[in-house]
Amino acid sequence: MILKKRYPPSSSFASYINTESTHQIYAEASGNPHGIPVVFLHGGPGSSCNNNHRRYFDPSRYYIIAYDQRGCGLSTPNGELKNNTSQYLIDDLERIRQHYNIKQWLVFGGSWGACLGLLYAQAHPEQTSGLILRGTFLARGKDLLWFAQHGASELFPSDWKAFTQEIPRNERHDLVTAFYQRLHHGDHSTQLKYAGIWSRWSNKVATHNLTPSGTNRAADDALIRKVKIETHYAHHRYFIVENQILANIDKLPKVPVTIIHGTLDRTCLLSASQQLAAAIPDSELILLDNTGHLIEEEKMISALVNSTDQYIKKLARTARIRTK
């Protein structure tokens, strides 16, 4: 089997998009302005986009929008938590769509980006032409607890010990709250210490299937801001009600949906993608053996590029059906 590679690097044009508050959203457009519009949703919460993310799409056939979510990456103010909830992120997607004068776009996201993409598609079905989702995160209690309480802990016991040993035993029943308190109410040295502990655990769970490429060299303040955003969302249970996505599955538009999940993904539950696929009629579920969580793994790259190539025909066919 020949694995597909990402498309060559291409140039982009950057914009800052105003919001209802002090937040300004950094966005980049690339590819063919007359092509199929697609929006790339990065993970985290708290991560950002990079130049490789637009390489999953044929730049001659796609009009590619990538952006940094509120408080993330090059969006400003960096690390800002005020007016930073899932609903604000959904509203930002609409601002971005309107800024680029896009009527309807393909939503492409992985991990937290898959969760945000599903929430957006349920809120704005008419603006969604399709969904390509990687490593689905449904933001239920069980999804968070697997990562931060019990589940992945059984797979990496020594790393779990390092993650929990600085938390007093009487607080270990709720590790998300324990880290949240130290990151959001501690002094700078406390924030840096616990941001590092959280980040090392997260990296271990996400990268266990890859050859180590060195330690996380994120600058101190940038690391604190990133983990504060992640724990802000986790502590508030992602600002949605329990099982919101599956409970409102009928609100998704009747559009092509592809769900791709690595069988060695230890960050997001494989069962989440399976349950999502079972709930969406005619969706496509692709399971990749010997593949973990990250978008950079070879088989994941190939599956995602293959899917975006296939969607060129799928969306053209869907558009013809809709206009009949």
Coordinates of C-alpha atoms in Angstrom, one line a residue:
M1 CA 0.0 0.0 0.0
I2 CA 1.4 3.4 -1.0
L3 CA 0.8 6.1 1.6
K4 CA -0.2 9.5 0.4
K5 CA 1.9 12.5 1.3
R6 CA 0.9 16.0 2.2
Y7 CA 0.8 18.6 -0.5
P8 CA 3.8 20.9 -0.9
P9 CA 4.0 24.0 1.2
S10 CA 2.1 27.0 -0.2
S11 CA 1.8 30.7 0.6
S12 CA -1.0 32.2 2.6
F13 CA -2.6 35.6 3.3
A14 CA -3.2 36.6 6.9
S15 CA -5.9 38.7 8.5
Y16 CA -7.0 39.7 12.0
I17 CA -10.8 39.5 12.5
N18 CA -12.5 41.6 15.1
T19 CA -15.0 40.1 17.6
E20 CA -17.6 41.5 20.0
S21 CA -14.8 42.0 22.6
T22 CA -11.1 42.6 22.8
H23 CA -10.4 39.2 21.1
Q24 CA -8.9 39.4 17.6
I25 CA -8.8 36.2 15.6
Y26 CA -5.7 35.4 13.5
A27 CA -6.7 33.7 10.2
E28 CA -4.9 32.6 7.1
A29 CA -6.4 32.0 3.6
S30 CA -4.5 29.9 1.0
G31 CA -5.2 27.8 -2.0
N32 CA -7.7 28.6 -4.8
P33 CA -10.2 31.4 -3.9
H34 CA -12.6 29.8 -6.4
G35 CA -12.1 26.3 -4.9
I36 CA -14.0 24.3 -2.3
P37 CA -14.0 26.2 1.0
V38 CA -12.6 24.3 4.0
V39 CA -11.9 25.4 7.5
F40 CA -9.2 23.7 9.6
L41 CA -10.0 23.4 13.3
H42 CA -6.9 22.9 15.6
G43 CA -7.0 20.9 18.8
G44 CA -6.3 21.6 22.4
P45 CA -8.1 23.7 23.5
G46 CA -5.1 25.9 23.6
S47 CA -3.1 24.7 20.6
S48 CA -2.8 26.6 17.3
C49 CA -2.4 26.2 13.6
N50 CA 0.9 25.8 11.7
N51 CA 2.0 25.9 8.1
N52 CA 1.7 22.1 7.6
H53 CA -2.1 22.1 8.4
R54 CA -3.0 23.5 5.0
R55 CA -1.0 20.8 3.3
Y56 CA -3.8 18.2 3.8
F57 CA -5.7 19.9 0.9
D58 CA -5.0 20.2 -2.8
P59 CA -4.3 24.0 -3.1
S60 CA -5.5 24.0 -6.7
R61 CA -8.9 22.6 -5.7
Y62 CA -9.5 24.0 -2.2
Y63 CA -9.8 27.4 -0.6
I64 CA -8.2 26.7 2.8
I65 CA -9.0 28.7 5.9
A66 CA -6.9 28.1 9.0
Y67 CA -7.0 30.1 12.2
D68 CA -6.0 30.3 15.8
Q69 CA -8.9 30.0 18.3
R70 CA -9.4 32.7 20.9
G71 CA -6.4 33.2 23.1
C72 CA -4.3 30.8 21.0
G73 CA -1.3 31.2 18.8
L74 CA -1.3 34.5 17.0
S75 CA -4.8 35.5 18.1
T76 CA -4.9 38.3 20.7
P77 CA -4.8 38.8 23.6
N78 CA -2.8 35.6 23.8
G79 CA -4.0 33.4 26.7
E80 CA -7.1 35.6 27.4
L81 CA -9.8 33.6 29.1
K82 CA -12.5 36.2 29.4
N83 CA -15.3 35.7 26.8
N84 CA -13.6 32.4 25.9
T85 CA -16.1 29.5 25.8
S86 CA -17.3 27.0 23.2
Q87 CA -20.2 29.3 22.2
Y88 CA -17.8 32.2 21.5
L89 CA -15.7 29.8 19.4
I90 CA -18.7 28.8 17.4
D91 CA -19.6 32.5 16.9
D92 CA -16.0 33.2 15.8
L93 CA -16.3 30.5 13.0
E94 CA -19.3 32.4 11.7
R95 CA -17.4 35.7 11.8
I96 CA -14.5 34.1 9.9
R97 CA -16.9 32.5 7.3
Q98 CA -18.5 35.9 6.7
H99 CA -15.2 37.7 6.6
Y100 CA -14.1 35.5 3.7
N101 CA -17.5 35.7 2.0
I102 CA -18.0 31.9 2.1
K103 CA -21.5 30.5 1.8
Q104 CA -20.8 27.0 2.9
W105 CA -17.6 25.1 3.9
L106 CA -16.2 21.7 4.7
V107 CA -15.3 21.4 8.4
F108 CA -12.1 19.6 9.1
G109 CA -10.9 19.0 12.7
G110 CA -9.2 16.6 15.0
S111 CA -9.4 15.9 18.7
W112 CA -10.8 19.1 20.3
G113 CA -11.1 20.4 16.8
A114 CA -13.5 17.5 15.9
C115 CA -15.6 18.4 19.0
L116 CA -15.8 22.1 18.0
G117 CA -16.6 21.1 14.4
L118 CA -19.5 19.0 15.5
L119 CA -20.8 21.7 17.8
Y120 CA -20.5 24.2 14.9
A121 CA -22.3 21.9 12.4
Q122 CA -25.1 21.4 14.9
A123 CA -25.5 25.2 15.4
H124 CA -25.0 26.1 11.7
P125 CA -26.1 23.1 9.6
E126 CA -26.8 25.2 6.5
Q127 CA -23.3 26.5 6.4
T128 CA -21.7 23.1 6.7
S129 CA -21.0 21.1 3.4
G130 CA -19.3 18.1 5.1
L131 CA -17.3 16.9 8.0
I132 CA -13.9 15.2 8.2
L133 CA -13.1 14.3 11.8
R134 CA -9.9 12.8 13.3
G135 CA -9.6 11.2 16.7
T136 CA -13.1 12.3 17.9
F137 CA -13.4 14.0 21.3
L138 CA -17.0 14.3 22.4
A139 CA -16.2 16.2 25.6
R140 CA -18.3 13.9 27.8
G141 CA -17.4 13.2 31.4
K142 CA -16.0 9.8 30.4
D143 CA -13.8 11.3 27.7
L144 CA -12.2 13.7 30.1
L145 CA -11.9 11.2 32.9
W146 CA -10.1 8.7 30.6
F147 CA -7.3 11.2 30.1
A148 CA -7.2 13.0 33.5
Q149 CA -8.5 10.6 36.1
H150 CA -8.6 6.9 35.3
G151 CA -8.0 5.0 32.0
A152 CA -4.8 6.2 30.4
S153 CA -3.4 6.0 33.9
E154 CA -3.4 2.2 33.6
L155 CA -1.4 2.2 30.4
F156 CA 1.4 4.5 31.5
P157 CA 1.8 3.9 35.3
S158 CA 5.2 5.5 35.8
D159 CA 4.2 8.6 33.9
W160 CA 0.9 8.7 35.7
K161 CA 2.8 8.6 39.0
A162 CA 4.8 11.6 37.9
F163 CA 1.6 13.4 36.9
T164 CA -0.1 12.9 40.2
Q165 CA 2.6 12.8 42.8
E166 CA 2.7 16.6 43.4
I167 CA -1.0 16.6 44.1
P168 CA -2.0 15.8 47.7
R169 CA -3.9 12.5 48.1
N170 CA -7.0 14.2 49.3
E171 CA -7.3 16.1 46.0
R172 CA -6.5 13.3 43.6
H173 CA -10.2 12.3 43.3
D174 CA -10.5 15.4 41.0
L175 CA -7.2 16.1 39.3
V176 CA -8.7 18.5 36.8
T177 CA -9.8 20.8 39.6
A178 CA -6.5 20.3 41.4
F179 CA -4.5 21.5 38.4
Y180 CA -7.0 24.2 37.6
Q181 CA -6.6 25.8 41.0
R182 CA -2.8 25.8 40.9
L183 CA -2.7 27.1 37.3
H184 CA -5.3 29.8 37.7
H185 CA -4.7 30.9 41.3
G186 CA -1.1 30.1 42.0
D187 CA 1.9 32.4 41.7
H188 CA 4.1 32.3 38.6
S189 CA 6.4 29.6 39.8
T190 CA 3.5 27.4 40.8
Q191 CA 1.8 27.9 37.4
L192 CA 5.0 27.0 35.6
K193 CA 5.5 23.9 37.7
Y194 CA 2.0 22.5 37.2
A195 CA 1.8 23.6 33.5
G196 CA 5.0 21.5 32.9
I197 CA 3.6 18.5 34.8
W198 CA 0.3 18.6 32.8
S199 CA 2.1 19.1 29.5
R200 CA 4.5 16.2 30.0
W201 CA 1.5 13.9 30.8
S202 CA -0.4 15.1 27.8
N203 CA 2.6 14.7 25.5
K204 CA 3.3 11.2 26.7
V205 CA -0.3 10.0 26.1
A206 CA -0.4 11.7 22.6
T207 CA 3.1 10.7 21.4
H208 CA 3.6 7.2 22.9
N209 CA 3.4 5.7 19.4
L210 CA 6.1 8.0 17.9
T211 CA 9.9 8.0 18.2
P212 CA 10.8 10.7 20.8
S213 CA 12.0 13.9 19.1
G214 CA 13.1 15.8 22.2
T215 CA 11.5 17.6 25.1
N216 CA 8.9 20.2 24.9
R217 CA 10.7 23.5 24.5
A218 CA 7.7 25.8 24.8
A219 CA 8.7 29.2 26.4
D220 CA 7.6 29.4 30.1
D221 CA 4.8 32.0 29.7
A222 CA 3.6 30.5 26.5
L223 CA 3.3 27.1 28.1
I224 CA 1.4 28.5 31.1
R225 CA -1.1 30.3 28.8
K226 CA -1.6 27.2 26.7
V227 CA -2.3 24.9 29.7
K228 CA -4.4 27.5 31.4
I229 CA -6.7 27.5 28.3
E230 CA -6.8 23.7 28.3
T231 CA -7.7 23.5 32.0
H232 CA -10.1 26.4 31.7
Y233 CA -12.2 24.3 29.2
A234 CA -11.7 21.0 31.0
H235 CA -12.7 22.5 34.4
H236 CA -15.8 24.0 32.9
R237 CA -16.6 20.7 31.0
Y238 CA -16.1 22.5 27.7
F239 CA -19.1 24.8 28.4
I240 CA -21.6 22.3 27.1
V241 CA -24.0 19.9 28.8
E242 CA -23.2 16.2 29.3
N243 CA -23.4 14.2 26.1
Q244 CA -24.6 17.3 24.2
I245 CA -23.2 16.2 20.8
L246 CA -24.8 12.7 20.7
A247 CA -28.0 13.9 22.3
N248 CA -28.4 16.4 19.5
I249 CA -27.1 14.3 16.6
D250 CA -30.3 14.9 14.6
K251 CA -29.2 18.6 14.3
L252 CA -26.3 17.7 12.1
P253 CA -26.9 18.4 8.4
K254 CA -27.3 15.6 6.0
V255 CA -23.9 15.9 4.5
P256 CA -20.9 13.6 3.9
V257 CA -19.2 12.7 7.2
T258 CA -15.9 10.9 7.5
I259 CA -14.5 9.8 10.9
I260 CA -10.9 8.6 11.1
H261 CA -9.4 7.2 14.3
G262 CA -6.1 5.4 15.1
T263 CA -6.5 2.2 17.0
L264 CA -3.6 3.1 19.2
D265 CA -5.0 6.5 20.1
R266 CA -4.7 6.9 23.9
T267 CA -5.8 10.5 24.1
C268 CA -9.3 10.2 22.7
L269 CA -11.5 7.1 23.1
L270 CA -11.9 4.9 20.0
S271 CA -15.4 4.2 21.3
A272 CA -16.3 7.8 20.9
S273 CA -15.7 7.7 17.1
Q274 CA -17.5 4.4 16.9
Q275 CA -20.5 5.7 18.7
L276 CA -20.5 8.9 16.6
A277 CA -20.4 6.9 13.4
A278 CA -23.2 4.6 14.6
A279 CA -25.3 7.6 15.3
I280 CA -24.8 9.3 11.9
P281 CA -26.5 7.4 9.0
D282 CA -24.2 6.8 6.0
S283 CA -21.1 8.2 7.8
E284 CA -17.8 6.6 7.0
L285 CA -15.6 5.3 9.8
I286 CA -12.0 4.6 9.0
L287 CA -9.9 2.8 11.6
L288 CA -6.1 2.9 11.2
D289 CA -4.1 0.1 12.8
N290 CA -0.8 0.9 14.5
T291 CA -1.7 4.6 14.5
G292 CA -2.0 6.9 17.5
H293 CA -3.5 10.3 18.1
L294 CA -1.5 12.8 16.3
I295 CA -2.1 14.2 12.8
E296 CA 1.6 13.8 11.9
E297 CA 1.6 10.0 11.9
E298 CA 2.2 8.5 8.4
K299 CA -1.0 6.5 8.1
M300 CA -3.1 9.4 9.5
I301 CA -1.6 11.8 7.0
S302 CA -2.4 9.4 4.1
A303 CA -6.0 8.8 5.3
L304 CA -6.7 12.5 5.7
V305 CA -5.2 13.5 2.4
N306 CA -7.1 10.7 0.7
S307 CA -10.3 11.9 2.3
T308 CA -9.9 15.5 1.2
D309 CA -9.1 14.3 -2.3
Q310 CA -12.3 12.2 -2.3
Y311 CA -14.4 15.1 -1.0
I312 CA -13.6 17.0 -4.1
K313 CA -15.9 14.6 -6.0
K314 CA -18.3 14.0 -3.0
L315 CA -19.0 17.7 -2.6
A316 CA -19.4 18.3 -6.3
R317 CA -21.9 15.4 -6.4
T318 CA -23.8 16.7 -3.4
A319 CA -23.9 20.2 -4.8
R320 CA -25.5 18.9 -8.0
I321 CA -28.1 16.9 -6.0
R322 CA -29.0 20.0 -4.0
T323 CA -29.5 22.1 -7.1
K324 CA -31.8 19.7 -8.9

